[in-house]
Coordinates of N, CA and C in Angstrom, one line a residue:
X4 N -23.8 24.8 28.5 CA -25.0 24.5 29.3 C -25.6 25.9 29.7
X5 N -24.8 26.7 29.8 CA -25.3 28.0 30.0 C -25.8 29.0 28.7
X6 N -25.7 28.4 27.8 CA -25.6 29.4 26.8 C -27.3 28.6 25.7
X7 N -28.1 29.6 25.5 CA -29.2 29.1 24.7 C -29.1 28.0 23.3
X8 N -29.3 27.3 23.1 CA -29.3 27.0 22.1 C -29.3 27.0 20.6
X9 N -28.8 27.1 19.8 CA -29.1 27.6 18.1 C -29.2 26.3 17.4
X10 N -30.4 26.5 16.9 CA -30.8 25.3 15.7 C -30.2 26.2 14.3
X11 N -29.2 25.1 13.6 CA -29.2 25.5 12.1 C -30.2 25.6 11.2
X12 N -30.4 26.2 10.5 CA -31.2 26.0 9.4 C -31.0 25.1 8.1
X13 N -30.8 24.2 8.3 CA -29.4 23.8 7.5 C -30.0 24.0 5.9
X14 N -31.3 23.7 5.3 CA -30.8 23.7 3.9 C -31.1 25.7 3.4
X15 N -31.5 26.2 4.0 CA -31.4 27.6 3.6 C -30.2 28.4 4.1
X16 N -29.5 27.9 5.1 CA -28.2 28.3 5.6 C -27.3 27.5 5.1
X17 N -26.2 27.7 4.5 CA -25.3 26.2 4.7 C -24.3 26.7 6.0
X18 N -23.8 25.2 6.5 CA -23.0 25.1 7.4 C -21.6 25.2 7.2
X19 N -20.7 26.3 8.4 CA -18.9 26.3 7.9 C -18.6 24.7 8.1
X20 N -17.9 25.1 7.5 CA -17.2 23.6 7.5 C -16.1 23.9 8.0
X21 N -15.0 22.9 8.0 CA -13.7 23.0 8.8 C -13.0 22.9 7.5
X22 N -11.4 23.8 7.4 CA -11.2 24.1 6.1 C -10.8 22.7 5.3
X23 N -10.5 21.6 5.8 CA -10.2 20.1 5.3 C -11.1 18.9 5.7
X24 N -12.4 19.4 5.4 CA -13.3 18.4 5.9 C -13.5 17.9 4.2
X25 N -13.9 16.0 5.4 CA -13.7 14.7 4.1 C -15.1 14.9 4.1
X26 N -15.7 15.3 2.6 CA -16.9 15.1 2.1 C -17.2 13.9 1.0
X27 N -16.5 13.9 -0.1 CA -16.1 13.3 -0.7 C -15.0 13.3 -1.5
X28 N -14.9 12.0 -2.4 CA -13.2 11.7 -3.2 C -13.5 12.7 -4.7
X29 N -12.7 13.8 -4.8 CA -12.9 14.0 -6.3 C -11.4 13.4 -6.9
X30 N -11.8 13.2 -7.9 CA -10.4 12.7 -9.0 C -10.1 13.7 -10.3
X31 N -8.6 14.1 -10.1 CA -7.7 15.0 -10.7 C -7.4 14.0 -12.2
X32 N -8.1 13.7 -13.0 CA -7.7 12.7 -14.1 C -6.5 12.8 -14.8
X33 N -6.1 14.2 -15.0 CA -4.8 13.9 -15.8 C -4.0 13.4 -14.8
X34 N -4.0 13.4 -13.8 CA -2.8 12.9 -12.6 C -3.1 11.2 -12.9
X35 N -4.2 11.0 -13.0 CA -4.0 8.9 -13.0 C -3.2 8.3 -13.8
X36 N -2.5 7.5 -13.8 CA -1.6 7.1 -14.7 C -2.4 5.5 -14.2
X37 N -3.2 5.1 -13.9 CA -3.9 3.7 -13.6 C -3.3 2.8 -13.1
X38 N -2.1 3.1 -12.0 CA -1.6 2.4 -11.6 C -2.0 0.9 -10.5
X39 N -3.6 1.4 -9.8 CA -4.2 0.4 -9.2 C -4.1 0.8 -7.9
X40 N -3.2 1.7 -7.2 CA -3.0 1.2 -6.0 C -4.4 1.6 -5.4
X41 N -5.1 2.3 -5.4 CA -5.6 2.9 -4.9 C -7.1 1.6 -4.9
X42 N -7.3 1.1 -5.5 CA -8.3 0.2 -5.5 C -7.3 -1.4 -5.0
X43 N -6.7 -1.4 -4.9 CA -6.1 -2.7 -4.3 C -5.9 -2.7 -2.9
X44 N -5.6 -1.0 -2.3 CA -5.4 -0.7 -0.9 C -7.0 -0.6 0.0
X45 N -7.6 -0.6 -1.6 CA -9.1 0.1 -0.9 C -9.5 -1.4 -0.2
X46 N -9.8 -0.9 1.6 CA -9.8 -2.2 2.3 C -11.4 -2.3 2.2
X47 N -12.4 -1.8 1.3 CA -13.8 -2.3 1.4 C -14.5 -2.6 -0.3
X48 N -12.9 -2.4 -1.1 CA -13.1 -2.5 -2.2 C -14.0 -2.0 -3.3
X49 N -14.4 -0.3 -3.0 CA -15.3 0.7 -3.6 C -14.9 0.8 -4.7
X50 N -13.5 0.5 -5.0 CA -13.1 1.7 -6.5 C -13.0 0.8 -7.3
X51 N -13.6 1.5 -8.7 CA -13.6 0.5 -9.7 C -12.9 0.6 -11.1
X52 N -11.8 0.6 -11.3 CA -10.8 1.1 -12.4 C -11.0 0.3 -13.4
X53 N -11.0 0.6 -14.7 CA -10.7 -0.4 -16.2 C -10.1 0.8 -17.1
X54 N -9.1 0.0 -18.0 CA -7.8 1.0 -18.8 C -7.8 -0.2 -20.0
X55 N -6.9 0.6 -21.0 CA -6.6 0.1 -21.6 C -5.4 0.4 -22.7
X56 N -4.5 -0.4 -22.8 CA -3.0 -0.1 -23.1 C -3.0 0.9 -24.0
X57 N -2.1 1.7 -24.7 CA -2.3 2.4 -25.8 C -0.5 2.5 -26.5
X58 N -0.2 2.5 -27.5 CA 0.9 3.0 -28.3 C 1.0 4.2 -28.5
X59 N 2.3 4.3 -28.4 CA 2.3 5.9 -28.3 C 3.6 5.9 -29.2
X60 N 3.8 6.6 -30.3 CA 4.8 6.7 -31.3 C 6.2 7.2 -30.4
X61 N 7.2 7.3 -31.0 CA 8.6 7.6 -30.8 C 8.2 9.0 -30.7
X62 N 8.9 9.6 -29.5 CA 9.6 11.4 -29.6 C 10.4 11.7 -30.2
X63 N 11.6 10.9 -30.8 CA 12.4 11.2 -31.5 C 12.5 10.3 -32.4
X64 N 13.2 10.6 -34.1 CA 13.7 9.4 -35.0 C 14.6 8.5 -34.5
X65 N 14.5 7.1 -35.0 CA 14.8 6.2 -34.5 C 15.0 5.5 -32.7
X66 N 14.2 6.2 -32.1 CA 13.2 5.6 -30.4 C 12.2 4.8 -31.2
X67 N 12.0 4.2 -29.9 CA 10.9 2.9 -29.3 C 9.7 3.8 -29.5
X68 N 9.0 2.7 -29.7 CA 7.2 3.1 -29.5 C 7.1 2.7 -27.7
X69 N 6.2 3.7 -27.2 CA 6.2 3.3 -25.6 C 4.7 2.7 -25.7
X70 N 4.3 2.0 -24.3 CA 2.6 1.6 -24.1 C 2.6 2.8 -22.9
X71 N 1.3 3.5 -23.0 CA 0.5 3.2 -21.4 C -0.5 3.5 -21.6
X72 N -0.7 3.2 -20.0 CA -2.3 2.6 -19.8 C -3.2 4.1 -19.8
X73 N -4.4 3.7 -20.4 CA -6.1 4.7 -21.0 C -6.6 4.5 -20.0
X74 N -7.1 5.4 -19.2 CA -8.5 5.3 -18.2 C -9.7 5.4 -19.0
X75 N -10.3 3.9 -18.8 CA -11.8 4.1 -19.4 C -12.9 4.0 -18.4
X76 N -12.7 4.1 -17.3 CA -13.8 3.7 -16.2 C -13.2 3.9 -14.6
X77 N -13.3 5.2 -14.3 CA -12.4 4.9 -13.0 C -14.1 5.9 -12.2
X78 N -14.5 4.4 -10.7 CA -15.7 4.8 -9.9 C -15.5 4.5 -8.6
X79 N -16.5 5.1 -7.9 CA -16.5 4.9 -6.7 C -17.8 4.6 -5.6
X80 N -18.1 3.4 -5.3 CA -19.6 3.3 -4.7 C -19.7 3.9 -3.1
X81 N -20.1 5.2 -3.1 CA -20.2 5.8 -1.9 C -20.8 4.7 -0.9
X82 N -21.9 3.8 -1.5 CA -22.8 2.9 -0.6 C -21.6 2.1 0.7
X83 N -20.7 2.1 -0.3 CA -19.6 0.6 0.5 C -18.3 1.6 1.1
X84 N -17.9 2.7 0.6 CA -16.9 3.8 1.0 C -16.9 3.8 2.5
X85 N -16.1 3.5 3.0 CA -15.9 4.1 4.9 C -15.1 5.5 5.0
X86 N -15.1 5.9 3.8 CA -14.0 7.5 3.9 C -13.1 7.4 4.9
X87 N -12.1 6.5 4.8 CA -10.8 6.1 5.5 C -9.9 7.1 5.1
X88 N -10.1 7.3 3.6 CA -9.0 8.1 2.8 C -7.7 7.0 2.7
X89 N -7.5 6.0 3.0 CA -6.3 4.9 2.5 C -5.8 5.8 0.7
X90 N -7.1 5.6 -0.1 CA -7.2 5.7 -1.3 C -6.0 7.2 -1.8
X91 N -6.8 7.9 -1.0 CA -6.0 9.3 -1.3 C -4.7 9.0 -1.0
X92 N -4.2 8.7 0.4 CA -2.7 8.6 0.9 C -2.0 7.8 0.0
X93 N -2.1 6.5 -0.5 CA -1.5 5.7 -1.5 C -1.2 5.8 -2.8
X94 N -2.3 7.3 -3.6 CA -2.1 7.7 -4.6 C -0.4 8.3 -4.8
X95 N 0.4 7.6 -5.6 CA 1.7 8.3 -5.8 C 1.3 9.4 -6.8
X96 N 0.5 10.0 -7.7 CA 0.7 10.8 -8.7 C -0.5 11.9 -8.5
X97 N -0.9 12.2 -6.9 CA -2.1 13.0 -6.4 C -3.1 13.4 -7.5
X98 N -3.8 12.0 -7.5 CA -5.0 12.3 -8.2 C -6.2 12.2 -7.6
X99 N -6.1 11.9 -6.4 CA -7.2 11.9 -5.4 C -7.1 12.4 -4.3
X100 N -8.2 13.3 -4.3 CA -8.2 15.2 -3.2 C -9.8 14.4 -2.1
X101 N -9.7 15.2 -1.0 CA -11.2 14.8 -0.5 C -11.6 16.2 -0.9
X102 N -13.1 16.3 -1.4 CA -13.6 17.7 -1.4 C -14.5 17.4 -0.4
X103 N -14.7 19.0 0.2 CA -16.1 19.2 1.1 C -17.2 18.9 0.9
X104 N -17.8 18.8 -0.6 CA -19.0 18.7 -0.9 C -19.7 17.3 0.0
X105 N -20.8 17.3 0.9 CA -21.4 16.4 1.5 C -23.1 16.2 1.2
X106 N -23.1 17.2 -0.1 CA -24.9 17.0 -0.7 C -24.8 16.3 -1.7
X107 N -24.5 14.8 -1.6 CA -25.0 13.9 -2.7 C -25.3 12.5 -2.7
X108 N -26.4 13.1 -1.4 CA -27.5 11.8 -1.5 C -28.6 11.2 -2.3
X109 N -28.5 10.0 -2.8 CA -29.4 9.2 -3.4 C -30.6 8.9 -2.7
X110 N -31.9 8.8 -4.0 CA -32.9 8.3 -2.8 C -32.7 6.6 -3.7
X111 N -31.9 6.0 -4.4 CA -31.6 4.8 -4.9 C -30.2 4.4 -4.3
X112 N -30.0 3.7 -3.6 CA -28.8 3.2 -3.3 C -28.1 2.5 -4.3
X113 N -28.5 2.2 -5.2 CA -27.5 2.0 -6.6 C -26.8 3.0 -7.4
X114 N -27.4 4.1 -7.4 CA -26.8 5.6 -7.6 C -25.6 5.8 -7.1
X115 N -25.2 5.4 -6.0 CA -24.1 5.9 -4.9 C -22.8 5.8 -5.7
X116 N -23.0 4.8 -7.2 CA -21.8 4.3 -7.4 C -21.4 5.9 -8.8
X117 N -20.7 6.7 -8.2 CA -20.2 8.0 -9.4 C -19.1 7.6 -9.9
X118 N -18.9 7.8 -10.8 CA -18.4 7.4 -12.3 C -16.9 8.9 -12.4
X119 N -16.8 8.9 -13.0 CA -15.5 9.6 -13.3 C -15.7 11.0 -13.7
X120 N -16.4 11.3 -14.4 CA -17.6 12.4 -14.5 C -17.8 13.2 -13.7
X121 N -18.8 12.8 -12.6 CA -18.9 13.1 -11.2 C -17.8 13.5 -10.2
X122 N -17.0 12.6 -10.0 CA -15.7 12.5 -9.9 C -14.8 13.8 -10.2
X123 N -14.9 14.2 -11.6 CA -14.1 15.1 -11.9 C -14.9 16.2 -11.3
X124 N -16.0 16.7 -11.6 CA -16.5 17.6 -11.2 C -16.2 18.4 -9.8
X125 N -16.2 17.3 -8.9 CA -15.8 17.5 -7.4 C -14.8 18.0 -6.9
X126 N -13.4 17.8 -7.9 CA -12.4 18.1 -7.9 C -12.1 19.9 -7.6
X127 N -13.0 20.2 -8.6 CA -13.1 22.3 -8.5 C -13.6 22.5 -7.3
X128 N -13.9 21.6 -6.4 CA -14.5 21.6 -5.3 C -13.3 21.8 -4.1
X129 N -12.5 21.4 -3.8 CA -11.6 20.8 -3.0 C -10.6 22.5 -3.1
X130 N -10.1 22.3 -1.9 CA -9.8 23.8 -1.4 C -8.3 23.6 -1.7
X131 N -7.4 25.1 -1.9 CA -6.2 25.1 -2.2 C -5.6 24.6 -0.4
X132 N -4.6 23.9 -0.4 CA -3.6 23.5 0.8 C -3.1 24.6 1.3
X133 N -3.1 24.2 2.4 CA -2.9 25.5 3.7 C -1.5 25.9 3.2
X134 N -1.5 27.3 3.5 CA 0.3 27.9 3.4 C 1.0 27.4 4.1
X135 N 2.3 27.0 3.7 CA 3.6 26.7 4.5 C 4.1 27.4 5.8
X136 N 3.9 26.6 6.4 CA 4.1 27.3 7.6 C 5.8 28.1 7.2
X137 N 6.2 29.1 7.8 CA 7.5 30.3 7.6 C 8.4 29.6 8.1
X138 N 8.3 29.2 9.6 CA 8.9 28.9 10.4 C 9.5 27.5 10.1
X139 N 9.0 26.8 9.4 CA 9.3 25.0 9.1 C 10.7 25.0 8.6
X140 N 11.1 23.9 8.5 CA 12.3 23.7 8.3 C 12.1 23.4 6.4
X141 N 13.3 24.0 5.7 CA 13.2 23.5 4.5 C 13.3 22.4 4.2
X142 N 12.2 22.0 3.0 CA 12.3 20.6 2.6 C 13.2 20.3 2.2
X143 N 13.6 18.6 2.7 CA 15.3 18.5 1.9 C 15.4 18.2 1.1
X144 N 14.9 18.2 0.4 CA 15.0 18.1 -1.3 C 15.4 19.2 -2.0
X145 N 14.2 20.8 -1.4 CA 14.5 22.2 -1.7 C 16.4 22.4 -1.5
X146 N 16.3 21.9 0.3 CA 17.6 22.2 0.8 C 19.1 21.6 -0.3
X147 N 18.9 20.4 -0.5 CA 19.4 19.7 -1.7 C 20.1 20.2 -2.5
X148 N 18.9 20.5 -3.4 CA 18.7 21.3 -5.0 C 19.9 22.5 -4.7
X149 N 19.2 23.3 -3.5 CA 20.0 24.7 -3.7 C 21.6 24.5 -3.4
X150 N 21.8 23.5 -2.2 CA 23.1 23.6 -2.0 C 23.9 22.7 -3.3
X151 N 23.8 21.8 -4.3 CA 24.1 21.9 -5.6 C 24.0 22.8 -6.1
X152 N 22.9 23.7 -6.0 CA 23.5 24.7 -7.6 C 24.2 25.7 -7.0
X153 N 24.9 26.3 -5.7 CA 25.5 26.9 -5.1 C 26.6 26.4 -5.2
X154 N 27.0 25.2 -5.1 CA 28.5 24.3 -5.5 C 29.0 24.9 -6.9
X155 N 27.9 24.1 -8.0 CA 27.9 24.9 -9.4 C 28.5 26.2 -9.5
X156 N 27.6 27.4 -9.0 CA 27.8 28.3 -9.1 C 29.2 29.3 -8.6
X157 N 29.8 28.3 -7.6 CA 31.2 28.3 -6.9 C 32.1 27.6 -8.0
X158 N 31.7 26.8 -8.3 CA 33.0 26.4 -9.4 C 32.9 27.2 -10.8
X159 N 31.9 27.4 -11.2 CA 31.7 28.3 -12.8 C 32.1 29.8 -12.0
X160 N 32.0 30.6 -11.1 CA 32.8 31.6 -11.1 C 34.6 31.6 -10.8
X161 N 34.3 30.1 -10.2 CA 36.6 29.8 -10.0 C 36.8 30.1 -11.3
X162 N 36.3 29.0 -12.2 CA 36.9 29.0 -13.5 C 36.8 30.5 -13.8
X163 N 36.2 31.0 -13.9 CA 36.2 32.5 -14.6 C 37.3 33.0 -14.3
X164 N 37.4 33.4 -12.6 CA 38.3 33.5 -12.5 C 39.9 33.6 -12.5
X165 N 40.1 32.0 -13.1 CA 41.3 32.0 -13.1 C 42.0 32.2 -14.2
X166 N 42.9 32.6 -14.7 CA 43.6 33.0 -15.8 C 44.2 32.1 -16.6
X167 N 43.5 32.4 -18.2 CA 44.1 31.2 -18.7 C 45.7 31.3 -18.6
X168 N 46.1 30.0 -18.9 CA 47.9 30.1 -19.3 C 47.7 29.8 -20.8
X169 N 48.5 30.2 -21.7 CA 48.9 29.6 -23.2 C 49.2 28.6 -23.0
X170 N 48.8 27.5 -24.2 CA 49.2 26.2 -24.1 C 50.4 26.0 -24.9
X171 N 51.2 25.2 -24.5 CA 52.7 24.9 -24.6 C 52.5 24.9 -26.7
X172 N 53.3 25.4 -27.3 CA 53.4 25.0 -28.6 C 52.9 26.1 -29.4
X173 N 51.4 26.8 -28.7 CA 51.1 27.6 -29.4 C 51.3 29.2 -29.2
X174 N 52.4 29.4 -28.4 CA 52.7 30.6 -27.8 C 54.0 31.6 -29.1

């Protein structure tokens, strides 16, 4: 109240943003595997997925042929979107980032619905994830992994260590 005023300028200046502001959904496509959740969870029912199975030959002689599923249509109708983000959280295989971008208003409200296209684009948009904090505790998975291969590594130098004996017969 003491301090004067500033008007932005907004479209010849643009405005900071906060480093994780929800602008919109971009989609990381090789990450989809079409599993659905993300439009089943969607509680205003924006997203619009269609796939279609595909064959995929053996990796090796004599393996199975596997199926999976083709993304041929994966959208999103900003018009109906509440930017809950449900969609992003429920993604198991992080194919859905929010980017900052906030300039992509329609003057047709039927436009609102962006297509996969669109979608990808956004994606180069979306900022790298904040550094690990130093201090945090290791993840226990990390913590896991290492104390296995430190066991490993405790037993493959015993064995070294120890001296063979001759085996009975061939001495």
């Amino acid at each position: 109240m003491t301090r004067k005023t500033v008007t932005e300028q907004y479209p010849e200046v643009q405005p900071d943003l906060a480093p994780r502001t929800r602008g919109v959904i971009g989609l990381f496509e090789e990450n989809c595997t079409v599993c659905m959740l993300c439009a089943r969870e969607c509680p205003d029912w924006c997203i619009y997925i269609d796939s279609h199975k595909e064959t995929v030959p053996a990796a090796t002689p004599g393996g199975r042929e596997r199926s999976r599923n083709v993304l041929d249509r994966f959208a999103i109708d900003f018009s109906l979107c509440m930017y809950c983000g449900i969609c992003i959280e429920v993604c198991p295989f992080d194919a859905l980032f929010w980017s900052p971008e906030f300039e992509y208003a329609e003057t047709d409200i039927r436009e609102l619905t962006h297509e996969r296209d669109k979608l990808r684009e956004w994606m180069w948009t979306v900022p790298a994830p904040p550094a690990l904090d130093p201090g945090a505790e290791e993840p226990k998975e990390l913590a896991a992994a290492r104390k296995t291969a430190e066991k490993l590594a405790a037993t493959q130098a015993q064995a070294q260590a120890e001296p063979r004996l001759p085996e009975e017969g061939n001495a």
